[in-house]
Coordinates of C-alpha atoms and ligand atoms in Angstrom, one line a residue:
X1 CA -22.0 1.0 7.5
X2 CA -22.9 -0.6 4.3
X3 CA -20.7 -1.0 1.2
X4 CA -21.3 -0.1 -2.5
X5 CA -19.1 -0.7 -5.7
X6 CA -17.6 1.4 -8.0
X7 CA -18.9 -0.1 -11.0
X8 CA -22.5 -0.8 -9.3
X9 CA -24.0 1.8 -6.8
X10 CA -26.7 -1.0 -6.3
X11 CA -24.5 -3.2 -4.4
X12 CA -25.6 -3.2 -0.7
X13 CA -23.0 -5.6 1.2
X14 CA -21.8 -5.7 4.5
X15 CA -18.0 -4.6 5.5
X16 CA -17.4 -8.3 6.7
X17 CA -18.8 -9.3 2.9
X18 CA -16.4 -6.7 1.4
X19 CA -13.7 -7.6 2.5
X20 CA -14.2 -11.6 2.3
X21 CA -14.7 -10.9 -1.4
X22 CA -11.9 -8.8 -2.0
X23 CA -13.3 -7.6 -5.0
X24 CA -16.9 -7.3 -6.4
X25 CA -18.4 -9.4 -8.8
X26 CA -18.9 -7.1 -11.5
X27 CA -14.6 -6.0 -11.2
X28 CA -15.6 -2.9 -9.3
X29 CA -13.8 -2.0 -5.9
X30 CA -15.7 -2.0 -2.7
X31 CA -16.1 1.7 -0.9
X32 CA -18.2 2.9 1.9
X33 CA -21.3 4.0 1.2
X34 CA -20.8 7.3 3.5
X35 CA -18.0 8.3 5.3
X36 CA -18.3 8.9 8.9
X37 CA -16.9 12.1 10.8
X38 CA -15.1 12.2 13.8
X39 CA -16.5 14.4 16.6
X40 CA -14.6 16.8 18.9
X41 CA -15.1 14.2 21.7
X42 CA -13.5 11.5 19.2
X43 CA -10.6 13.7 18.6
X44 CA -10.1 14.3 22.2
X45 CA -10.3 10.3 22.9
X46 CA -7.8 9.6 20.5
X47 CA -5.5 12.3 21.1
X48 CA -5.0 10.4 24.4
X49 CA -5.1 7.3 23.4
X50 CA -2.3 4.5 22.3
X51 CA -1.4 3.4 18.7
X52 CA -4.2 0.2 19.4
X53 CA -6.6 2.4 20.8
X54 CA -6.8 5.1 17.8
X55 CA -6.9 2.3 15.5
X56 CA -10.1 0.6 17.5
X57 CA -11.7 3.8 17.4
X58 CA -11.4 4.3 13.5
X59 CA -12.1 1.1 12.8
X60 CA -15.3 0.6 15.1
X61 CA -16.6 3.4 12.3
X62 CA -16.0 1.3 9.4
X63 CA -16.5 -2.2 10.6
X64 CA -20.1 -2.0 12.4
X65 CA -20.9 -5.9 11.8
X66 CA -17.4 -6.4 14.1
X67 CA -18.3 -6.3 17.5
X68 CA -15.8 -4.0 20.1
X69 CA -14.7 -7.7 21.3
X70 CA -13.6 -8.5 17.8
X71 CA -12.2 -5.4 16.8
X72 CA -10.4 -5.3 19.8
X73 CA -8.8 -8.5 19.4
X74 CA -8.0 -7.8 15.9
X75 CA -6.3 -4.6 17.0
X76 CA -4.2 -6.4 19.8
X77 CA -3.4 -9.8 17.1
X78 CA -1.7 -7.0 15.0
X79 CA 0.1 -4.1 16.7
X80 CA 1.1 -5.2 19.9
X81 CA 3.1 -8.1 21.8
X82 CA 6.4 -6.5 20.0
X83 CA 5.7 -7.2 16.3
X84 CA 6.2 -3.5 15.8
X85 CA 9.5 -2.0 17.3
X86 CA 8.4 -0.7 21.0
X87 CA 5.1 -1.6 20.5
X88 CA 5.2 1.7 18.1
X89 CA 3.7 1.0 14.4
X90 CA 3.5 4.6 13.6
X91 CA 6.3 6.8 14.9
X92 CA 6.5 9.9 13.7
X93 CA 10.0 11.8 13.8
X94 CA 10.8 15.5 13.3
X95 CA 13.0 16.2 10.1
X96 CA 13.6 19.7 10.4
X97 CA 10.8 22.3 11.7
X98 CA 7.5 22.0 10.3
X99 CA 8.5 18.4 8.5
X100 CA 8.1 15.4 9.9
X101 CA 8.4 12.0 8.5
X102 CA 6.2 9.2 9.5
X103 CA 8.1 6.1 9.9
X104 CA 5.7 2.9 8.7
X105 CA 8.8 0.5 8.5
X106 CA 9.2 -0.7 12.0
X107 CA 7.2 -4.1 11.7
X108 CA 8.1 -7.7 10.7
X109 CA 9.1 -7.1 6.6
X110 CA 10.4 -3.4 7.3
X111 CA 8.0 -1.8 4.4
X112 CA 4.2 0.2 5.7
X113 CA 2.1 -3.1 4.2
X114 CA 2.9 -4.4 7.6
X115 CA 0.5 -1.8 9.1
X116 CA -2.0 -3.5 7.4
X117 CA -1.1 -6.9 6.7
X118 CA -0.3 -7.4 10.4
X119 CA -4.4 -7.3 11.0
X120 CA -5.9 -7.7 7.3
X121 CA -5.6 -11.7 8.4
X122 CA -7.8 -11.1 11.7
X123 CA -10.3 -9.3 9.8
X124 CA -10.7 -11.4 6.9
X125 CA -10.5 -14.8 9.0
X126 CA -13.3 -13.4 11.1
X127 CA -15.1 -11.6 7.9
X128 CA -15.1 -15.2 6.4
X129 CA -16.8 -16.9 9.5
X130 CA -19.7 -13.6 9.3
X131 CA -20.4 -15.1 5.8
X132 CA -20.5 -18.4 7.6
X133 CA -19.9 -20.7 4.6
X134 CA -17.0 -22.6 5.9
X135 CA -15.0 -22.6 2.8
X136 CA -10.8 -22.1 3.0
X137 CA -10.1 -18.5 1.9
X138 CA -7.4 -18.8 -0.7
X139 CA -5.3 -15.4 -1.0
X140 CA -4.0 -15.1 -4.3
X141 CA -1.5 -11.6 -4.2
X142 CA 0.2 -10.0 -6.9
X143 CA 3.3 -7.9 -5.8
X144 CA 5.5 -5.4 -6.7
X145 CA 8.1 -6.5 -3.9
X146 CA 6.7 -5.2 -0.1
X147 CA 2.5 -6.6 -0.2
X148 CA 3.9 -10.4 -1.5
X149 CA 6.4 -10.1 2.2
X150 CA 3.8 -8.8 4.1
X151 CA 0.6 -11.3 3.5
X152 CA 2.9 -13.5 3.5
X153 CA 4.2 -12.8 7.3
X154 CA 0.4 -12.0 8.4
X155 CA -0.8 -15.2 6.7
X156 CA 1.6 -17.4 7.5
X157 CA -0.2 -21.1 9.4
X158 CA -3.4 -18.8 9.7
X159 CA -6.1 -21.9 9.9
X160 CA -8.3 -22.5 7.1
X161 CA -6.4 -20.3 4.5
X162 CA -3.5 -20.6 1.7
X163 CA -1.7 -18.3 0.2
X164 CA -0.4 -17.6 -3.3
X165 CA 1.8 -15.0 -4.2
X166 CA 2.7 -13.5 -7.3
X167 CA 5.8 -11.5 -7.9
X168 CA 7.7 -9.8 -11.4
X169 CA 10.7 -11.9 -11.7
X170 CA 12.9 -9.1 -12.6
X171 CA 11.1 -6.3 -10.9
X172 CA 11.8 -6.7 -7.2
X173 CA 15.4 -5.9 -5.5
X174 CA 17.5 -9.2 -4.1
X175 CA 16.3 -8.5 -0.8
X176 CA 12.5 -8.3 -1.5
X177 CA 13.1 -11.4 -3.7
X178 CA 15.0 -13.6 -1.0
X179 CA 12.0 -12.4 2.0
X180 CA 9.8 -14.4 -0.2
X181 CA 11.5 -17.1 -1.7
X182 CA 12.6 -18.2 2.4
X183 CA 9.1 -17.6 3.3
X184 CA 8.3 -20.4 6.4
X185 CA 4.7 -22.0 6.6
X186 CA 3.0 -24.9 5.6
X187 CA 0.2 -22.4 3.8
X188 CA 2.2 -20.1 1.7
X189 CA 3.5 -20.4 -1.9
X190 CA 5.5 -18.1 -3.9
X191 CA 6.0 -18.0 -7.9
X192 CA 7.6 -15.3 -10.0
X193 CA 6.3 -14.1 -13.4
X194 CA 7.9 -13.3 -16.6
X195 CA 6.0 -9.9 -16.7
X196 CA 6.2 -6.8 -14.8
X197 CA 3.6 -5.7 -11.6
X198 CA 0.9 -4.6 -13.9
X199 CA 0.8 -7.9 -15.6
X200 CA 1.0 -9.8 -12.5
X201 CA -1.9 -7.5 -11.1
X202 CA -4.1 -8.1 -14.1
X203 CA -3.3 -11.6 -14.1
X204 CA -4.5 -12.1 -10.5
X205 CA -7.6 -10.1 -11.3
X206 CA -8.7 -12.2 -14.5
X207 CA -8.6 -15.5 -12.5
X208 CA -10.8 -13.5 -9.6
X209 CA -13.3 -12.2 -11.9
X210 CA -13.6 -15.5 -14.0
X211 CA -16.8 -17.4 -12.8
X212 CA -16.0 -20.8 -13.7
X213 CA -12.7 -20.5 -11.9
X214 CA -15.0 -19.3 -9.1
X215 CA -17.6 -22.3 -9.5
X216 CA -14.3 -24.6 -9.7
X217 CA -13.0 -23.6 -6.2
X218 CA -16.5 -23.7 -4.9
X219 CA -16.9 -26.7 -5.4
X220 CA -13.7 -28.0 -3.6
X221 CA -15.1 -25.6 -0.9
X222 CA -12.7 -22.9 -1.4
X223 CA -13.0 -19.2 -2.3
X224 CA -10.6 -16.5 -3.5
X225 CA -9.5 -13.5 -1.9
X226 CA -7.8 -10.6 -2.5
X227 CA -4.3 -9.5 0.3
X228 CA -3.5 -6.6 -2.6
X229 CA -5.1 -3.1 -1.9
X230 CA -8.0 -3.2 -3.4
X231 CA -9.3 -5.5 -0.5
X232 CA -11.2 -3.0 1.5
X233 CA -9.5 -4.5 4.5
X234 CA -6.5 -3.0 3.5
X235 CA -7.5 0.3 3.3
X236 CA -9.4 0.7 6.6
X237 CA -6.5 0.2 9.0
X238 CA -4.2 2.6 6.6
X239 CA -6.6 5.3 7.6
X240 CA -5.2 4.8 11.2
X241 CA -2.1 6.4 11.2
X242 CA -2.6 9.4 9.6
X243 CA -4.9 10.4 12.0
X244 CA -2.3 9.3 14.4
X245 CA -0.1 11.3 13.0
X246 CA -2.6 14.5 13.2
X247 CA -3.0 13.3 16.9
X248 CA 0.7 13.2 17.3
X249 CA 1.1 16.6 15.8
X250 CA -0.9 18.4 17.8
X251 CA 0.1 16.7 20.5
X252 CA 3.8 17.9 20.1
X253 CA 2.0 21.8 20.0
X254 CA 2.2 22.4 16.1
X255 CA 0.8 25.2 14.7
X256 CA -2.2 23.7 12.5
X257 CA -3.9 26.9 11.5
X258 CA -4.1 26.3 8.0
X259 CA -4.2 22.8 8.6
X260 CA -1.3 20.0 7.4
X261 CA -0.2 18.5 4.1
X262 CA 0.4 15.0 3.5
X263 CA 3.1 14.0 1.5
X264 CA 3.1 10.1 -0.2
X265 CA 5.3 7.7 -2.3
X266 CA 2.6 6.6 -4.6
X267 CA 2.4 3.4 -6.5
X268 CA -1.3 1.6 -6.5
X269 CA -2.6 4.9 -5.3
X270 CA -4.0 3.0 -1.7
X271 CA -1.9 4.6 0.6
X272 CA -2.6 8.2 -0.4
X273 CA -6.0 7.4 -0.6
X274 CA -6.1 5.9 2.9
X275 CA -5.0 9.9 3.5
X276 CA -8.2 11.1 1.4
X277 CA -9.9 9.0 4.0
X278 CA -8.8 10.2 6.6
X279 CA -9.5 13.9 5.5
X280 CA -12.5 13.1 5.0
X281 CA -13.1 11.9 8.5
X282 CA -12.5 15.9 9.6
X283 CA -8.2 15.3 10.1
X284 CA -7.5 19.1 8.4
X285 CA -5.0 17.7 5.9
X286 CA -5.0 20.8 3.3
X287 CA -3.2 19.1 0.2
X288 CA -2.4 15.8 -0.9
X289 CA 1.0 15.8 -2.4
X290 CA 1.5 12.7 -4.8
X291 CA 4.6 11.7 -5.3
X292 CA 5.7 9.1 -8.3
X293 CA 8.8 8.3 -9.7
X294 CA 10.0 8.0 -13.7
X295 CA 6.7 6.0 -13.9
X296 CA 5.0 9.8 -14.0
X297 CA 1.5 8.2 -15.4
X298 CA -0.4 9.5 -12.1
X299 CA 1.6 13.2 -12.0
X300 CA 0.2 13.4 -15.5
X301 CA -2.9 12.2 -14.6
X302 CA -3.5 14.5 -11.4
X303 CA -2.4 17.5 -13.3
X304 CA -4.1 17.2 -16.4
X305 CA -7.0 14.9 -16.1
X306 CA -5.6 12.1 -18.5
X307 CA -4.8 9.4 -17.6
X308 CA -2.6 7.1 -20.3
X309 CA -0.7 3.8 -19.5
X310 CA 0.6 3.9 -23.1
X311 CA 4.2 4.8 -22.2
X312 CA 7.3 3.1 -21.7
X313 CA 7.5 1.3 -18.5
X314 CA 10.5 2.1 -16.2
X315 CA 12.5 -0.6 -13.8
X316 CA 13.5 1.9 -11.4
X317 CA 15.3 1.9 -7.8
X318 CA 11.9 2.2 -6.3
X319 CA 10.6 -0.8 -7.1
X320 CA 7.4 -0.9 -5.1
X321 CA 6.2 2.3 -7.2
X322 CA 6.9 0.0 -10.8
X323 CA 3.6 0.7 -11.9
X324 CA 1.3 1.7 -14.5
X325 CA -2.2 0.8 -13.4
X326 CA -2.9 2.2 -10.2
X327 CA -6.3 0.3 -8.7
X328 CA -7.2 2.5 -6.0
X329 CA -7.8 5.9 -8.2
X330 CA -10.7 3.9 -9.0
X331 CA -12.2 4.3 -5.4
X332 CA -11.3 7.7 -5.8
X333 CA -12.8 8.7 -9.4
X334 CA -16.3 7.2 -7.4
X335 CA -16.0 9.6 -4.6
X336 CA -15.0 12.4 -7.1
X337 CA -18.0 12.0 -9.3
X338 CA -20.6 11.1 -6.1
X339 CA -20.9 7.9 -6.7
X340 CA -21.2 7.5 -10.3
X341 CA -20.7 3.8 -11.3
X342 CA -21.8 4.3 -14.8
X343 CA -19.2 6.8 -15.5
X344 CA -16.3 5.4 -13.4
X345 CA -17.3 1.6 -15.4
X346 CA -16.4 3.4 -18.9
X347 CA -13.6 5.2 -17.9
X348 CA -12.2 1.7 -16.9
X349 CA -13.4 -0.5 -20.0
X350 CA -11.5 2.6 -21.7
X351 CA -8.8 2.1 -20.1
X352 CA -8.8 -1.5 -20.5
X353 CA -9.3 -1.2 -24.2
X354 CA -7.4 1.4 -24.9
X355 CA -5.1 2.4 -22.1
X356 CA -6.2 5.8 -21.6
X357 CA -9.1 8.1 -20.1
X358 CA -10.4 11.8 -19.6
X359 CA -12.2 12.7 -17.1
X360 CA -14.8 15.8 -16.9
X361 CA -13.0 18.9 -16.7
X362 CA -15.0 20.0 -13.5
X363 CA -13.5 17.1 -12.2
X364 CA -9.6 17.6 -13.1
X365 CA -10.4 21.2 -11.3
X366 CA -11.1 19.6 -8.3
X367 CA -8.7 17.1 -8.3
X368 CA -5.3 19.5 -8.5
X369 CA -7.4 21.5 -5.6
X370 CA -7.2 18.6 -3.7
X371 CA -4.0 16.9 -5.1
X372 CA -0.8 18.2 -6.1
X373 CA 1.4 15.9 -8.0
X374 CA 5.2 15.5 -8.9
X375 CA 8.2 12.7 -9.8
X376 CA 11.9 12.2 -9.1
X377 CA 14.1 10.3 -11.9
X378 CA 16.6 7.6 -10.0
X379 CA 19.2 10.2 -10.5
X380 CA 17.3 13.1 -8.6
X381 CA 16.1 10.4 -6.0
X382 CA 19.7 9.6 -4.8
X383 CA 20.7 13.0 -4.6
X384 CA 17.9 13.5 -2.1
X385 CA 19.3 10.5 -0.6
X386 CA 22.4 11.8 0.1
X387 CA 21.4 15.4 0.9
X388 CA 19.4 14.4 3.4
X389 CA 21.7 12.2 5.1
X390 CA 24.6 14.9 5.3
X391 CA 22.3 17.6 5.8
X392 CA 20.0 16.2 8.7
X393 CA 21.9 12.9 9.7
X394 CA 18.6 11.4 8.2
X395 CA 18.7 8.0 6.1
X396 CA 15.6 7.4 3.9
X397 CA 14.9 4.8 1.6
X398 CA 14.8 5.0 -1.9
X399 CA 10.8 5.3 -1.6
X400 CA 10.7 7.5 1.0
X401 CA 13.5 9.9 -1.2
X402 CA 10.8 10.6 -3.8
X403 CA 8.6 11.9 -1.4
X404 CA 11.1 14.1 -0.4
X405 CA 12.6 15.7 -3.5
X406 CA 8.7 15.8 -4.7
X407 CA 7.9 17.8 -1.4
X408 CA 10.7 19.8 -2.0
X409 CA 9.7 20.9 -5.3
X410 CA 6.0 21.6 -4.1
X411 CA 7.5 24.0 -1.4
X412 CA 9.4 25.5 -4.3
X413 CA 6.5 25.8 -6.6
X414 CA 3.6 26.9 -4.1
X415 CA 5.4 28.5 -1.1
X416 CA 3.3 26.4 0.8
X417 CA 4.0 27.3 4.6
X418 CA 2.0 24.5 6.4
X419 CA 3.4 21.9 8.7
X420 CA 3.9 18.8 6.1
X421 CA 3.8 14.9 7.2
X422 CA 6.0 13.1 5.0
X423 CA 5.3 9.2 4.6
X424 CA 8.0 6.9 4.5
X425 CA 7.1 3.9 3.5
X426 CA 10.3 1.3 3.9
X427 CA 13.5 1.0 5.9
X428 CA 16.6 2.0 3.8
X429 CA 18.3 -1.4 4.0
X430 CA 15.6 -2.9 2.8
X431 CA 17.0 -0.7 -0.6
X432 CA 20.8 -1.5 0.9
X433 CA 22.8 -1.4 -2.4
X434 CA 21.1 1.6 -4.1
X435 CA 20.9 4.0 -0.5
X436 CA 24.6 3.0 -0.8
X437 CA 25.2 3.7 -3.8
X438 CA 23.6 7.4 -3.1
X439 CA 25.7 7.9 -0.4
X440 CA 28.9 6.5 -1.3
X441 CA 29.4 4.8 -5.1
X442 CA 32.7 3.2 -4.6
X443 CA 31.7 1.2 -1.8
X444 CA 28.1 0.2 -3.7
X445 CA 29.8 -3.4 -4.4
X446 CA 29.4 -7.1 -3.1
X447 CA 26.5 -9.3 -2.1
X448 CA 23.1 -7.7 -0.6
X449 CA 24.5 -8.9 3.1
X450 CA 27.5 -6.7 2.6
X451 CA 26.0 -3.5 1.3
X452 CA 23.7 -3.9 4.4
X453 CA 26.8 -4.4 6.2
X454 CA 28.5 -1.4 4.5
X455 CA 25.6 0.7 5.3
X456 CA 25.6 -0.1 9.1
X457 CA 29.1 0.6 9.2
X458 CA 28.6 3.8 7.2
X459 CA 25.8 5.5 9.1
X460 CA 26.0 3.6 12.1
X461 CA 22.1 3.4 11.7
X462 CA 20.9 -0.1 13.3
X463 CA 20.4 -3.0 10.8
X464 CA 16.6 -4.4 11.3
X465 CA 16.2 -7.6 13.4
X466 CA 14.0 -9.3 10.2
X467 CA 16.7 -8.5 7.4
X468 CA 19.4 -9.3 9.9
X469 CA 17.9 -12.4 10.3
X470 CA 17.6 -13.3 6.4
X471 CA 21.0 -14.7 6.2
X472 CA 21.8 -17.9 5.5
X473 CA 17.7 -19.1 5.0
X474 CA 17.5 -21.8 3.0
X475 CA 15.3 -20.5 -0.4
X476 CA 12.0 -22.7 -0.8
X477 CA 10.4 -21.3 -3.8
X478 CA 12.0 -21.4 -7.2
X479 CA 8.7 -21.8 -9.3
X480 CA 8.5 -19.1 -12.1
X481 CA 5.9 -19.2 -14.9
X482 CA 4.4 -17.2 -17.7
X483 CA 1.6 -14.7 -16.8
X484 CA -0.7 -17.0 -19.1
X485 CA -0.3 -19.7 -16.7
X486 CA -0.4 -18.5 -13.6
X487 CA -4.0 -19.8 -13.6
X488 CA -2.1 -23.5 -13.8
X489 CA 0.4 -22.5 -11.1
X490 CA -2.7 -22.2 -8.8
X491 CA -4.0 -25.4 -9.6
X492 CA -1.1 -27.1 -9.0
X493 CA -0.9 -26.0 -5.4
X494 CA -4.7 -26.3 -4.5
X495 CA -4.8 -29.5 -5.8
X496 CA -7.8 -29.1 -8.4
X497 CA -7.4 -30.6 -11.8
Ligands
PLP501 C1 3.7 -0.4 -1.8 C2 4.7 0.6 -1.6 C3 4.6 2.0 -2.1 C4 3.3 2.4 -2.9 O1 2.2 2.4 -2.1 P1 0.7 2.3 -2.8 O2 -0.2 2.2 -1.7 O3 0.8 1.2 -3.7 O4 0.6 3.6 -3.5 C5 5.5 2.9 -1.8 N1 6.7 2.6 -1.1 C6 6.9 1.3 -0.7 C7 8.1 1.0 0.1 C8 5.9 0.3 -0.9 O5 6.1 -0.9 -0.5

């Protein structure tokens, strides 16, 4: 399997290459350059097979320069040895008949990065060695609250790298904010920036793309790399589970007919598109249901084949979806337009100029085919919230609420009959004080330990082991800087004048 860019169909590279670079030269995004199908025998292998063994199959199709030995390994480093909850990194859980809610919060930071940030580091340590060149990879991650946790837990004393993570000062809850700033390991560092995500993201880009920062590291014998999503090697292993989830579902006997629809939180656009993926792989996912919050650029987007960042940006109580630029439609646009990097490079210099795009109208057509899209304000995501809980004894996350409301309006606006997978994407006390304040306002008061504590208490739901264990850490990090130095801020820590 070879891999191309979006904004050159001429690049040729290998997937250990891919992901090492994190991002190619030119500032496209690295996709396969043909997607392999899964065969009735595959189906039948990973039907019967474990959480590691599904993901060893999918990945074997992706990574051929990783031999079985060092996929394997990679597989076992990540998902089991109990850094998942039984062992389990993709339960999925019945919420009433037909909808079921796949649960991606039961590893080390309690949000889905884990799924792949647990084995991103095995791949890219190993990827690095491939290109044999014996520099330290130096991570540099820009975060809108869960990806800055989670590379920071995979990455954490893994040899020959360092890690630098960026996060919006004001744009992450307390508890996403004190994961990182009590972040242990003699590798890691942690800054915030006066900005929101989208600065922070274009921020990290810029010093990625620029060549004499790239010369610079060089020649201290580093290189960058890239934790964020649009490091191939974050995408792959998000593939995984929704074919486990399709494997799970027919499993438990559900009637897939007319196939399944897939319902996602949507932020950067990499975890829906790990879906696409995967439906593209021969998993009958009918629809893609794309769910945003009062940050509606995408629902606009997907229904009418605009896209325009010039809007007012939201701070909402789904943080993790804060966002304005999401990267990963870029993979997508490629796929959409087979593999046209001309077009796909002057859609995104447009956007860069002037925030906004159109794309062909044969190509908006297809999209709502393939997509449908919809948003929940705060104030429609708590009452899901709270319906949910006294309806089905179920407690969902702020994130994982938007998914639902926007399900529930697509079943209200298409009739759709289909069994639906819902993705939820963190554990609700990772979003303690607003869940709480959904469920009961008057006692939505105190420090973050004792609206987790209120929660417990109120649900009787169990209080993760990793968020439990947050209390009392001693905060390491207090660095914050403006986005036009975080170039400085990197420096620093590496040591390069
Ligand atoms: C990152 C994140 C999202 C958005 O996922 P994308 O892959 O960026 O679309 C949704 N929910 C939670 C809890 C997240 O951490």
């Amino acid at each position: 399997m070879r891999y191309n860019s979006t904004r050159n169909s001429g690049a040729d590279v290998s997937a250990a290459a891919a992901i090492a670079r994190g991002i190619s030269p030119e500032g496209g995004l690295y996709v396969p350059a043909d997607m392999p199908r899964l065969s009735d025998a595959d189906f039948d292998a990973l039907r019967g097979a474990d959480y590691a063994g599904r993901a060893r199959l999918i990945l074997s199709r992706f990574l051929t320069d990783f031999t079985d030995g060092e996929i394997a390994d990679s597989v076992a480093g990540a998902y089991t040895g109990g850094r998942f909850d039984d062992d389990q990194p993709a339960p999925l859980v019945q919420l009433e008949k037909g909808v079921h809610i796949l649960e991606l919060w039961h590893g080390p930071t309690c949000a889905f990065k884990d799924l792949a940030l647990q084995i991103l580091p095995h791949l890219l340590t190993r990827s690095a060695k491939k290109m044999g060149d014996g520099k330290k990879t130096v991570i540099l991650v820009a975060t809108s609250g869960d990806t800055g946790k989670a590379a920071l837990e995979g990455f954490k004393d893994v040899p020959d790298t360092e890690i630098l993570v960026f996060y919006p000062e004001d744009g992450v809850s307390p508890m996403q904010k004190l994961q990182m700033t009590t972040q242990e390991g003699a590798n890691v560092f942690v800054a915030a920036i006066r900005g929101n995500f989208d600065d922070a993201q274009t921020g990290v880009k810029k010093i990625f793309t620029d060549p004499a920062v790239g010369e610079k590291l060089a020649a201290h014998n580093m290189a960058f790399s890239s934790a964020n999503s649009i490091n191939w090697g974050r995408l792959v292993p998000q593939v995984v589970y929704y074919v486990s989830a399709y494997c799970d579902l027919v499993n438990q006997g559900a009637d897939l007919s007319d196939g399944f629809d897939v319902v996602v939180p949507t932020g950067n656009f990499g975890n829906i598109l790990a879906a696409y993926y995967a439906k593209c792989m021969g998993v009958p996912i009918a629809r893609l249901v794309c769910a945003s919050n009062a940050n509606n650029v995408l629902t606009d987007f997907l229904t009418t084949g605009t896209y325009d960042r010039n809007r007012q940006f939201y701070t909402t109580i789904s943080p993790s979806m804060d966002i304005l630029v999401s990267s990963n439609l870029e993979r997508l646009l490629y796929h959409m337009t087979g593999r046209d990097d001309k077009k796909v490079s002057g859609w995104m210099q447009a956007l860069s100029d002037t925030g906004r795009y159109t794309v062909d109208g044969d190509i908006a057509d297809r999209l709502r085919e393939l997509f449908w899209a919809g948003c929940c304000d705060d104030t429609e995501t708590k009452a899901v919230i709270r319906e949910v809980y006294e309806k089905k004894g179920y407690l969902c996350d702020t994130h994982t609420a938007v998914a639902v409301g926007v399900y529930e309006k697509y079943k209200q606006q298409t009739g759709s009959g289909r069994p639906a997978v819902i993705a939820s994407t963190a554990s609700p006390f990772k979003f303690a004080a607003s869940v709480l304040d959904a469920l009961a306002p008057d006692k939505a008061q105190g420090s973050e330990f004792e609206m987790v504590d209120k929660l417990h208490e109120a649900t009787g739901w169990k209080i993760p082991g990793p968020l439990a264990g947050l209390k009392g850490r001693t905060v390491r990090f207090d660095t914050d800087c403006e986005r036009e130095h975080m170039l400085d801020v990197v420096y620093n820590r590496l040591g390069i004048r």
